[in-house]
Tab-separated table of C-alpha atoms (C1' of nucleotides) in Angstrom:
chain	number	residue	atom	x	y	z
A	177	MET	CA	51.403	-24.351	13.301
A	178	THR	CA	48.051	-23.689	14.973
A	179	ALA	CA	46.289	-25.787	17.564
A	180	ALA	CA	44.159	-28.572	16.101
A	181	GLU	CA	40.499	-27.662	15.792
A	182	ARG	CA	38.057	-29.770	17.725
A	183	TRP	CA	34.716	-31.058	16.366
A	184	SER	CA	31.954	-28.768	17.639
A	185	ARG	CA	28.406	-29.446	18.784
A	186	ALA	CA	27.062	-28.141	15.464
A	187	ASP	CA	29.443	-30.413	13.528
A	188	LEU	CA	27.999	-33.404	15.370
A	189	ALA	CA	24.335	-32.363	15.158
A	190	ILE	CA	23.834	-34.218	11.889
A	191	ALA	CA	22.307	-37.545	10.859
A	192	PRO	CA	24.360	-40.633	11.808
A	193	GLU	CA	24.484	-41.889	8.212
A	194	LEU	CA	26.217	-38.613	7.309
A	195	LEU	CA	28.442	-38.375	10.361
A	196	ALA	CA	29.726	-41.954	10.205
A	197	PRO	CA	31.570	-41.589	6.873
A	198	ALA	CA	32.559	-38.004	7.753
A	199	LEU	CA	34.435	-39.184	10.838
A	200	LEU	CA	36.744	-41.417	8.793
A	201	GLY	CA	40.214	-39.891	8.786
A	202	GLN	CA	39.487	-37.736	11.850
A	203	THR	CA	41.564	-37.970	15.021
A	204	LEU	CA	40.150	-39.493	18.203
A	205	VAL	CA	42.029	-38.233	21.264
A	206	ARG	CA	42.050	-39.666	24.785
A	207	THR	CA	43.806	-37.961	27.694
A	208	LEU	CA	44.550	-40.401	30.506
A	209	PRO	CA	44.270	-39.390	34.188
A	210	ASP	CA	48.085	-39.078	34.314
A	211	GLY	CA	48.034	-36.665	31.387
A	212	THR	CA	49.232	-39.070	28.739
A	213	ARG	CA	47.773	-38.269	25.340
A	214	LEU	CA	46.607	-41.223	23.224
A	215	SER	CA	45.193	-40.847	19.741
A	216	GLY	CA	44.377	-42.544	16.484
A	217	THR	CA	42.884	-41.962	13.068
A	218	ILE	CA	39.317	-43.239	12.835
A	219	VAL	CA	39.172	-45.849	10.045
A	220	GLU	CA	35.845	-47.657	10.584
A	221	THR	CA	32.401	-46.511	11.766
A	222	GLU	CA	28.769	-47.610	11.854
A	223	ALA	CA	25.549	-45.566	11.946
A	224	TYR	CA	22.621	-46.416	14.248
A	225	LEU	CA	19.465	-44.679	13.107
A	226	GLY	CA	17.232	-44.581	16.173
A	227	ALA	CA	13.680	-45.774	16.770
A	228	ARG	CA	13.127	-47.206	13.278
A	229	ASP	CA	16.462	-49.062	13.273
A	230	LEU	CA	15.954	-52.560	14.686
A	231	ALA	CA	19.706	-52.936	15.254
A	232	ALA	CA	19.906	-49.872	17.509
A	233	HIS	CA	19.647	-49.972	21.280
A	234	SER	CA	16.957	-47.329	20.802
A	235	ALA	CA	14.906	-49.516	18.428
A	236	GLY	CA	11.199	-48.923	18.797
A	237	GLY	CA	11.897	-45.878	20.923
A	238	ARG	CA	13.251	-47.988	23.773
A	239	ARG	CA	14.555	-45.723	26.530
A	240	THR	CA	16.329	-47.314	29.495
A	241	ALA	CA	19.037	-46.500	32.002
A	242	ARG	CA	21.618	-47.990	29.667
A	243	ASN	CA	20.755	-46.051	26.498
A	244	GLU	CA	19.589	-42.811	28.152
A	245	VAL	CA	22.653	-40.969	26.848
A	246	MET	CA	21.525	-41.581	23.262
A	247	TYR	CA	18.602	-39.226	23.953
A	248	GLY	CA	20.913	-36.445	25.081
A	249	PRO	CA	22.405	-33.635	22.999
A	250	PRO	CA	24.796	-34.384	20.140
A	251	GLY	CA	28.410	-34.627	21.224
A	252	LEU	CA	27.941	-36.928	24.187
A	253	ALA	CA	29.857	-40.202	24.458
A	254	TYR	CA	27.646	-43.288	24.667
A	255	VAL	CA	29.732	-46.084	26.204
A	256	TYR	CA	28.120	-49.414	26.990
A	257	PHE	CA	29.215	-52.788	28.345
A	258	THR	CA	28.417	-55.933	26.393
A	259	TYR	CA	29.078	-59.668	26.215
A	260	GLY	CA	29.937	-59.568	29.908
A	261	MET	CA	33.408	-58.228	29.221
A	262	HIS	CA	33.637	-55.590	26.492
A	263	HIS	CA	32.936	-51.892	26.056
A	264	CYS	CA	31.898	-50.031	22.897
A	265	PHE	CA	32.137	-46.289	22.256
A	266	ASN	CA	29.648	-44.194	20.260
A	267	VAL	CA	29.348	-40.543	19.338
A	268	VAL	CA	25.801	-39.311	19.965
A	269	CYS	CA	24.669	-37.135	17.055
A	270	GLY	CA	21.512	-35.735	15.432
A	271	ALA	CA	19.130	-33.613	17.489
A	272	PRO	CA	18.519	-33.739	21.259
A	273	GLU	CA	15.921	-36.414	22.142
A	274	GLU	CA	16.701	-38.184	18.865
A	275	PRO	CA	18.432	-41.448	19.908
A	276	VAL	CA	20.948	-41.773	17.076
A	277	ALA	CA	24.686	-42.393	17.247
A	278	VAL	CA	27.821	-43.491	15.425
A	279	LEU	CA	29.769	-46.500	16.700
A	280	ILE	CA	33.533	-46.040	16.388
A	281	ARG	CA	34.741	-49.483	15.325
A	282	ALA	CA	38.445	-49.039	14.622
A	283	MET	CA	41.328	-46.590	14.441
A	284	ALA	CA	44.921	-46.465	13.235
A	285	PRO	CA	47.137	-45.767	16.287
A	286	LEU	CA	48.872	-42.384	16.211
A	287	GLU	CA	50.113	-41.148	19.605
A	288	GLY	CA	50.916	-43.265	22.668
A	289	ILE	CA	51.146	-46.477	20.703
A	290	ASP	CA	53.190	-48.346	23.281
A	291	ARG	CA	50.820	-47.325	26.077
A	292	MET	CA	47.833	-48.488	24.040
A	293	ARG	CA	49.593	-51.752	23.249
A	294	ALA	CA	50.241	-52.233	26.973
A	295	HIS	CA	46.524	-51.784	27.678
A	296	ARG	CA	45.695	-54.445	25.089
A	297	ILE	CA	48.337	-56.882	26.333
A	298	ALA	CA	47.071	-56.494	29.895
A	299	ARG	CA	43.622	-57.710	28.806
A	300	ALA	CA	44.461	-60.176	26.044
A	301	GLY	CA	47.456	-61.741	27.792
A	302	ARG	CA	49.426	-62.140	24.579
A	303	SER	CA	51.623	-60.105	22.267
A	304	ILE	CA	49.825	-57.478	20.187
A	305	VAL	CA	51.019	-56.233	16.813
A	306	ASP	CA	50.114	-52.732	15.606
A	307	ARG	CA	47.153	-53.825	13.508
A	308	GLU	CA	45.601	-55.533	16.554
A	309	ILE	CA	45.741	-52.486	18.845
A	310	ALA	CA	42.433	-50.864	17.915
A	311	SER	CA	40.968	-52.921	15.045
A	312	GLY	CA	37.555	-53.527	16.584
A	313	PRO	CA	35.157	-51.571	18.808
A	314	ALA	CA	36.100	-53.347	22.050
A	315	ARG	CA	39.797	-53.406	21.156
A	316	LEU	CA	39.659	-49.656	20.611
A	317	CYS	CA	38.104	-49.145	24.033
A	318	GLN	CA	40.777	-51.316	25.645
A	319	ALA	CA	43.563	-49.387	23.905
A	320	LEU	CA	42.162	-46.002	24.934
A	321	SER	CA	41.087	-47.130	28.410
A	322	ILE	CA	37.457	-46.269	27.754
A	323	ASP	CA	34.825	-47.777	30.041
A	324	ARG	CA	31.467	-46.797	31.496
A	325	ALA	CA	33.109	-44.151	33.659
A	326	LEU	CA	33.187	-42.098	30.431
A	327	ASN	CA	29.551	-42.767	29.502
A	328	GLY	CA	27.782	-39.445	29.043
A	329	ILE	CA	30.835	-37.212	28.967
A	330	ASP	CA	30.757	-34.320	26.515
A	331	LEU	CA	33.179	-34.755	23.613
A	332	VAL	CA	32.786	-31.067	22.776
A	333	THR	CA	34.097	-29.748	26.094
A	334	SER	CA	35.855	-32.634	27.842
A	335	GLU	CA	39.638	-32.920	27.954
A	336	GLU	CA	39.380	-36.666	28.557
A	337	LEU	CA	37.979	-37.630	25.173
A	338	PHE	CA	37.370	-35.608	22.009
A	339	ILE	CA	37.680	-35.532	18.226
A	340	GLU	CA	40.154	-33.313	16.385
A	341	ARG	CA	39.707	-32.180	12.836
A	342	ALA	CA	42.301	-33.731	10.552
A	343	GLY	CA	42.905	-33.338	6.852
A	344	ASP	CA	40.640	-31.218	4.693
A	345	GLY	CA	38.267	-33.717	3.127
A	346	ALA	CA	37.212	-37.288	2.660
A	347	THR	CA	39.527	-38.063	-0.244
A	348	ALA	CA	42.711	-37.372	1.727
A	349	ASP	CA	42.695	-40.871	3.207
A	350	GLY	CA	41.806	-42.698	0.016
A	351	PRO	CA	38.636	-44.481	-1.050
A	352	VAL	CA	35.864	-45.281	1.419
A	353	GLN	CA	34.004	-48.584	1.270
A	354	SER	CA	30.649	-49.444	2.814
A	355	GLY	CA	28.834	-52.609	3.777
A	356	PRO	CA	26.398	-54.166	6.267
A	357	ARG	CA	26.960	-53.615	9.975
A	358	ILE	CA	28.707	-56.267	12.055
A	359	GLY	CA	27.097	-58.388	14.762
A	360	VAL	CA	23.486	-57.337	14.213
A	361	ALA	CA	22.038	-60.487	12.638
A	362	TYR	CA	19.097	-60.229	15.038
A	363	ALA	CA	17.886	-57.062	13.282
A	364	GLY	CA	16.164	-58.657	10.283
A	365	GLU	CA	16.110	-56.374	7.242
A	366	TRP	CA	18.170	-53.799	9.117
A	367	ALA	CA	21.066	-56.230	9.362
A	368	ARG	CA	21.554	-55.964	5.612
A	369	VAL	CA	21.457	-52.193	5.209
A	370	GLU	CA	24.897	-50.768	4.379
A	371	LEU	CA	25.497	-48.531	7.380
A	372	ARG	CA	29.166	-49.411	7.969
A	373	TRP	CA	31.969	-47.416	6.410
A	374	TRP	CA	35.739	-47.912	6.401
A	375	LEU	CA	38.902	-46.670	4.734
A	376	ALA	CA	39.620	-49.274	2.080
A	377	ALA	CA	43.388	-48.920	2.308
A	378	SER	CA	43.679	-49.200	6.094
A	379	PRO	CA	45.123	-52.349	7.674
A	380	HIS	CA	43.506	-51.248	10.943
A	381	VAL	CA	39.872	-52.045	10.122
A	382	SER	CA	38.173	-54.829	12.090
A	383	LYS	CA	38.067	-57.317	9.221
A	384	ARG	CA	41.013	-58.188	7.026
B	261	DA	C1'	12.968	-63.373	40.747
B	262	DT	C1'	14.328	-65.533	36.564
B	263	DG	C1'	16.114	-66.498	32.046
B	264	DA	C1'	17.764	-65.269	27.532
B	265	DC	C1'	20.917	-62.681	25.174
B	266	DG	C1'	24.375	-59.475	23.416
B	267	DA	C1'	26.627	-53.115	18.235
B	268	DT	C1'	32.960	-58.896	20.739
B	269	DT	C1'	37.195	-61.197	21.099
B	270	DT	C1'	39.884	-65.147	21.387
B	271	DA	C1'	41.214	-69.821	21.052
B	272	DC	C1'	40.630	-74.095	19.238
B	273	DT	C1'	39.191	-78.003	15.605
C	261	DG	C1'	34.912	-73.289	10.362
C	262	DT	C1'	32.765	-73.543	15.789
C	263	DA	C1'	32.570	-72.382	20.635
C	264	DA	C1'	33.836	-70.424	25.106
C	265	DA	C1'	34.291	-66.525	28.051
C	266	DT	C1'	31.371	-63.730	31.273
C	267	DC	C1'	27.804	-60.531	33.406
C	268	DG	C1'	24.832	-56.360	32.923
C	269	DT	C1'	20.526	-55.464	30.886
C	270	DC	C1'	15.923	-56.240	29.655
C	271	DA	C1'	11.539	-58.499	29.152
C	272	DT	C1'	8.529	-61.445	31.423
C	273	DA	C1'	6.296	-63.269	35.555
DNA sequence: ATGACGATTTACT
DNA sequence: GTAAATCGTCATA
Protein backbone atom coordinates (compact mmCIF):
# COMPACT_ATOMS: atom_id res chain seq x y z
CA MET A 1 0.00 0.00 0.00
CA THR A 2 1.36 3.40 -1.03
CA ALA A 3 0.77 6.74 0.63
CA ALA A 4 -2.39 8.49 -0.53
CA GLU A 5 -1.78 11.06 -3.24
CA ARG A 6 -2.70 14.62 -2.44
CA TRP A 7 -4.52 17.00 -4.83
CA SER A 8 -1.92 19.27 -6.45
CA ARG A 9 -1.99 22.93 -7.43
CA ALA A 10 -2.48 21.97 -11.08
CA ASP A 11 -5.38 19.67 -10.16
CA LEU A 12 -7.11 22.61 -8.50
CA ALA A 13 -6.34 25.20 -11.19
CA ILE A 14 -9.55 24.45 -13.06
CA ALA A 15 -12.98 26.08 -13.34
CA PRO A 16 -15.19 25.75 -10.24
CA GLU A 17 -18.04 24.16 -12.22
CA LEU A 18 -15.60 21.38 -13.16
CA LEU A 19 -13.89 21.06 -9.80
CA ALA A 20 -17.08 20.92 -7.73
CA PRO A 21 -18.37 17.62 -9.17
CA ALA A 22 -14.80 16.27 -9.41
CA LEU A 23 -14.31 16.65 -5.66
CA LEU A 24 -17.24 14.34 -4.87
CA GLY A 25 -15.87 11.09 -3.47
CA GLN A 26 -12.51 12.65 -2.59
CA THR A 27 -11.15 12.65 0.96
CA LEU A 28 -10.95 15.85 3.00
CA VAL A 29 -8.34 15.53 5.76
CA ARG A 30 -7.88 17.71 8.84
CA THR A 31 -4.96 17.30 11.24
CA LEU A 32 -5.72 18.80 14.64
CA PRO A 33 -3.05 20.63 16.69
CA ASP A 34 -2.68 17.50 18.87
CA GLY A 35 -1.99 15.38 15.79
CA THR A 36 -5.37 13.72 15.58
CA ARG A 37 -6.34 12.95 12.00
CA LEU A 38 -9.96 13.63 11.01
CA SER A 39 -11.34 12.90 7.56
CA GLY A 40 -14.41 12.37 5.46
CA THR A 41 -15.58 11.68 1.94
CA ILE A 42 -16.84 14.81 0.22
CA VAL A 43 -20.48 14.23 -0.80
CA GLU A 44 -21.82 17.71 -1.63
CA THR A 45 -20.28 20.80 -3.25
CA GLU A 46 -21.23 24.11 -4.85
CA ALA A 47 -19.43 26.21 -7.48
CA TYR A 48 -19.08 30.01 -7.21
CA LEU A 49 -18.14 31.51 -10.54
CA GLY A 50 -16.59 34.87 -9.71
CA ALA A 51 -17.37 38.40 -10.87
CA ARG A 52 -20.32 37.46 -13.09
CA ASP A 53 -21.92 35.25 -10.41
CA LEU A 54 -24.29 37.35 -8.31
CA ALA A 55 -24.31 34.69 -5.57
CA ALA A 56 -20.53 34.84 -5.09
CA HIS A 57 -18.79 37.00 -2.52
CA SER A 58 -16.74 38.22 -5.48
CA ALA A 59 -19.82 39.28 -7.48
CA GLY A 60 -19.16 42.32 -9.61
CA GLY A 61 -15.46 42.00 -8.92
CA ARG A 62 -15.90 42.93 -5.27
CA ARG A 63 -12.57 42.66 -3.46
CA THR A 64 -12.50 43.17 0.31
CA ALA A 65 -10.55 42.02 3.33
CA ARG A 66 -12.96 39.14 3.77
CA ASN A 67 -12.82 37.68 0.25
CA GLU A 68 -9.19 38.58 -0.56
CA VAL A 69 -8.19 34.91 -0.44
CA MET A 70 -10.48 34.17 -3.39
CA TYR A 71 -8.11 36.25 -5.54
CA GLY A 72 -5.11 34.18 -4.51
CA PRO A 73 -3.65 31.12 -6.25
CA PRO A 74 -5.68 27.92 -6.59
CA GLY A 75 -5.33 25.60 -3.62
CA LEU A 76 -5.90 28.13 -0.87
CA ALA A 77 -8.62 27.62 1.74
CA TYR A 78 -11.23 30.37 1.84
CA VAL A 79 -12.91 30.23 5.26
CA TYR A 80 -15.45 32.87 6.22
CA PHE A 81 -17.73 33.60 9.17
CA THR A 82 -21.43 34.12 8.58
CA TYR A 83 -24.78 34.52 10.33
CA GLY A 84 -22.89 35.68 13.41
CA MET A 85 -22.02 32.14 14.40
CA HIS A 86 -21.04 29.83 11.54
CA HIS A 87 -18.03 29.15 9.35
CA CYS A 88 -17.95 27.87 5.76
CA PHE A 89 -14.99 26.32 3.94
CA ASN A 90 -14.15 26.74 0.25
CA VAL A 91 -11.41 25.51 -2.04
CA VAL A 92 -10.06 28.38 -4.15
CA CYS A 93 -9.58 27.21 -7.74
CA GLY A 94 -9.18 28.56 -11.29
CA ALA A 95 -6.35 30.97 -12.06
CA PRO A 96 -4.63 33.43 -9.70
CA GLU A 97 -6.56 36.73 -9.51
CA GLU A 98 -9.69 34.91 -10.67
CA PRO A 99 -12.02 34.94 -7.62
CA VAL A 100 -13.66 31.53 -8.03
CA ALA A 101 -14.08 28.75 -5.49
CA VAL A 102 -15.90 25.57 -4.52
CA LEU A 103 -17.89 25.46 -1.28
CA ILE A 104 -17.61 22.11 0.50
CA ARG A 105 -21.12 21.54 1.82
CA ALA A 106 -21.04 18.04 3.30
CA MET A 107 -18.97 14.92 3.86
CA ALA A 108 -19.41 11.35 5.05
CA PRO A 109 -17.30 10.91 8.22
CA LEU A 110 -14.36 8.53 7.82
CA GLU A 111 -11.62 8.91 10.45
CA GLY A 112 -11.97 10.40 13.93
CA ILE A 113 -15.73 10.10 13.96
CA ASP A 114 -16.10 10.27 17.72
CA ARG A 115 -13.86 13.35 17.92
CA MET A 116 -15.90 15.06 15.21
CA ARG A 117 -19.12 14.12 16.97
CA ALA A 118 -17.72 15.63 20.18
CA HIS A 119 -17.02 18.89 18.34
CA ARG A 120 -20.61 18.98 17.09
CA ILE A 121 -22.11 18.14 20.49
CA ALA A 122 -20.05 20.88 22.12
CA ARG A 123 -21.68 23.47 19.83
CA ALA A 124 -25.17 22.05 19.35
CA GLY A 125 -25.66 20.94 22.95
CA ARG A 126 -27.55 17.80 21.98
CA SER A 127 -26.88 14.27 20.80
CA ILE A 128 -25.61 13.95 17.23
CA VAL A 129 -26.15 10.91 15.03
CA ASP A 130 -23.69 10.06 12.25
CA ARG A 131 -25.69 11.70 9.48
CA GLU A 132 -25.71 14.99 11.42
CA ILE A 133 -21.94 15.21 11.91
CA ALA A 134 -21.00 16.98 8.68
CA SER A 135 -24.21 17.27 6.62
CA GLY A 136 -24.02 21.00 5.97
CA PRO A 137 -21.25 23.55 5.37
CA ALA A 138 -21.22 24.93 8.93
CA ARG A 139 -21.67 21.48 10.46
CA LEU A 140 -18.66 20.28 8.50
CA CYS A 141 -16.56 23.15 9.81
CA GLN A 142 -17.65 22.40 13.38
CA ALA A 143 -16.79 18.71 12.99
CA LEU A 144 -13.34 19.44 11.55
CA SER A 145 -12.65 22.41 13.84
CA ILE A 146 -12.25 24.79 10.92
CA ASP A 147 -12.48 28.52 11.62
CA ARG A 148 -10.94 31.72 10.31
CA ALA A 149 -7.56 30.76 11.74
CA LEU A 150 -7.34 28.48 8.67
CA ASN A 151 -8.41 31.15 6.17
CA GLY A 152 -5.74 31.44 3.49
CA ILE A 153 -3.80 28.30 4.31
CA ASP A 154 -2.47 26.31 1.37
CA LEU A 155 -4.24 22.98 0.89
CA VAL A 156 -1.43 21.85 -1.41
CA THR A 157 1.35 22.12 1.18
CA SER A 158 -0.30 22.37 4.60
CA GLU A 159 -0.47 19.43 6.99
CA GLU A 160 -3.45 20.98 8.76
CA LEU A 161 -5.95 20.66 5.94
CA PHE A 162 -5.73 18.98 2.53
CA ILE A 163 -7.50 16.77 0.00
CA GLU A 164 -6.43 13.21 -0.76
CA ARG A 165 -7.17 11.45 -3.99
CA ALA A 166 -9.61 8.59 -3.48
CA GLY A 167 -11.06 6.10 -5.91
CA ASP A 168 -10.28 6.26 -9.60
CA GLY A 169 -13.25 8.08 -11.09
CA ALA A 170 -16.61 9.69 -10.60
CA THR A 171 -18.67 6.53 -11.01
CA ALA A 172 -17.08 4.76 -8.04
CA ASP A 173 -19.42 6.49 -5.60
CA GLY A 174 -22.58 6.09 -7.64
CA PRO A 175 -24.68 8.62 -9.52
CA VAL A 176 -24.20 12.36 -9.06
CA GLN A 177 -27.18 14.71 -8.93
CA SER A 178 -27.21 18.46 -9.44
CA GLY A 179 -29.52 21.31 -8.54
CA PRO A 180 -29.69 24.99 -7.57
CA ARG A 181 -27.40 26.28 -4.83
CA ILE A 182 -28.70 26.65 -1.28
CA GLY A 183 -29.25 29.93 0.55
CA VAL A 184 -28.63 32.30 -2.35
CA ALA A 185 -32.16 33.54 -3.05
CA TYR A 186 -30.79 37.09 -3.16
CA ALA A 187 -28.89 36.31 -6.38
CA GLY A 188 -31.76 36.62 -8.86
CA GLU A 189 -31.24 34.48 -11.96
CA TRP A 190 -28.06 33.05 -10.47
CA ALA A 191 -30.04 31.48 -7.64
CA ARG A 192 -31.63 29.10 -10.12
CA VAL A 193 -28.53 27.93 -11.97
CA GLU A 194 -27.66 24.31 -11.14
CA LEU A 195 -24.24 24.74 -9.56
CA ARG A 196 -24.69 22.30 -6.66
CA TRP A 197 -23.68 18.67 -6.93
CA TRP A 198 -24.08 15.73 -4.55
CA LEU A 199 -23.78 11.96 -4.39
CA ALA A 200 -27.34 10.74 -4.81
CA ALA A 201 -26.88 7.69 -2.61
CA SER A 202 -25.29 9.47 0.36
CA PRO A 203 -27.26 9.97 3.58
CA HIS A 204 -24.72 12.65 4.51
CA VAL A 205 -25.85 15.41 2.14
CA SER A 206 -27.34 18.57 3.66
CA LYS A 207 -30.91 17.87 2.57
CA ARG A 208 -32.71 14.59 3.07
C1' DA B 1 -21.09 56.09 12.76
C1' DT B 2 -25.00 53.44 11.45
C1' DG B 3 -28.02 49.94 9.67
C1' DA B 4 -29.13 45.95 6.94
C1' DC B 5 -27.99 41.47 6.06
C1' DG B 6 -26.01 36.87 5.54
C1' DA B 7 -22.95 30.63 0.63
C1' DT B 8 -26.73 28.35 8.40
C1' DT B 9 -28.53 25.72 12.03
C1' DT B 10 -31.82 24.77 15.38
C1' DA B 11 -36.05 24.81 17.79
C1' DC B 12 -40.67 25.54 17.87
C1' DT B 13 -45.87 25.93 16.03
C1' DG C 1 -44.34 25.43 7.94
C1' DT C 2 -41.94 30.02 10.64
C1' DA C 3 -38.57 32.34 13.50
C1' DA C 4 -34.67 33.05 16.62
C1' DA C 5 -29.83 33.11 17.41
C1' DT C 6 -25.85 36.36 16.88
C1' DC C 7 -22.05 39.47 15.04
C1' DG C 8 -18.66 40.49 11.30
C1' DT C 9 -18.91 42.71 6.99
C1' DC C 10 -20.23 46.04 3.76
C1' DA C 11 -22.48 49.98 1.76
C1' DT C 12 -23.98 54.40 2.80
C1' DA C 13 -23.58 58.83 5.17
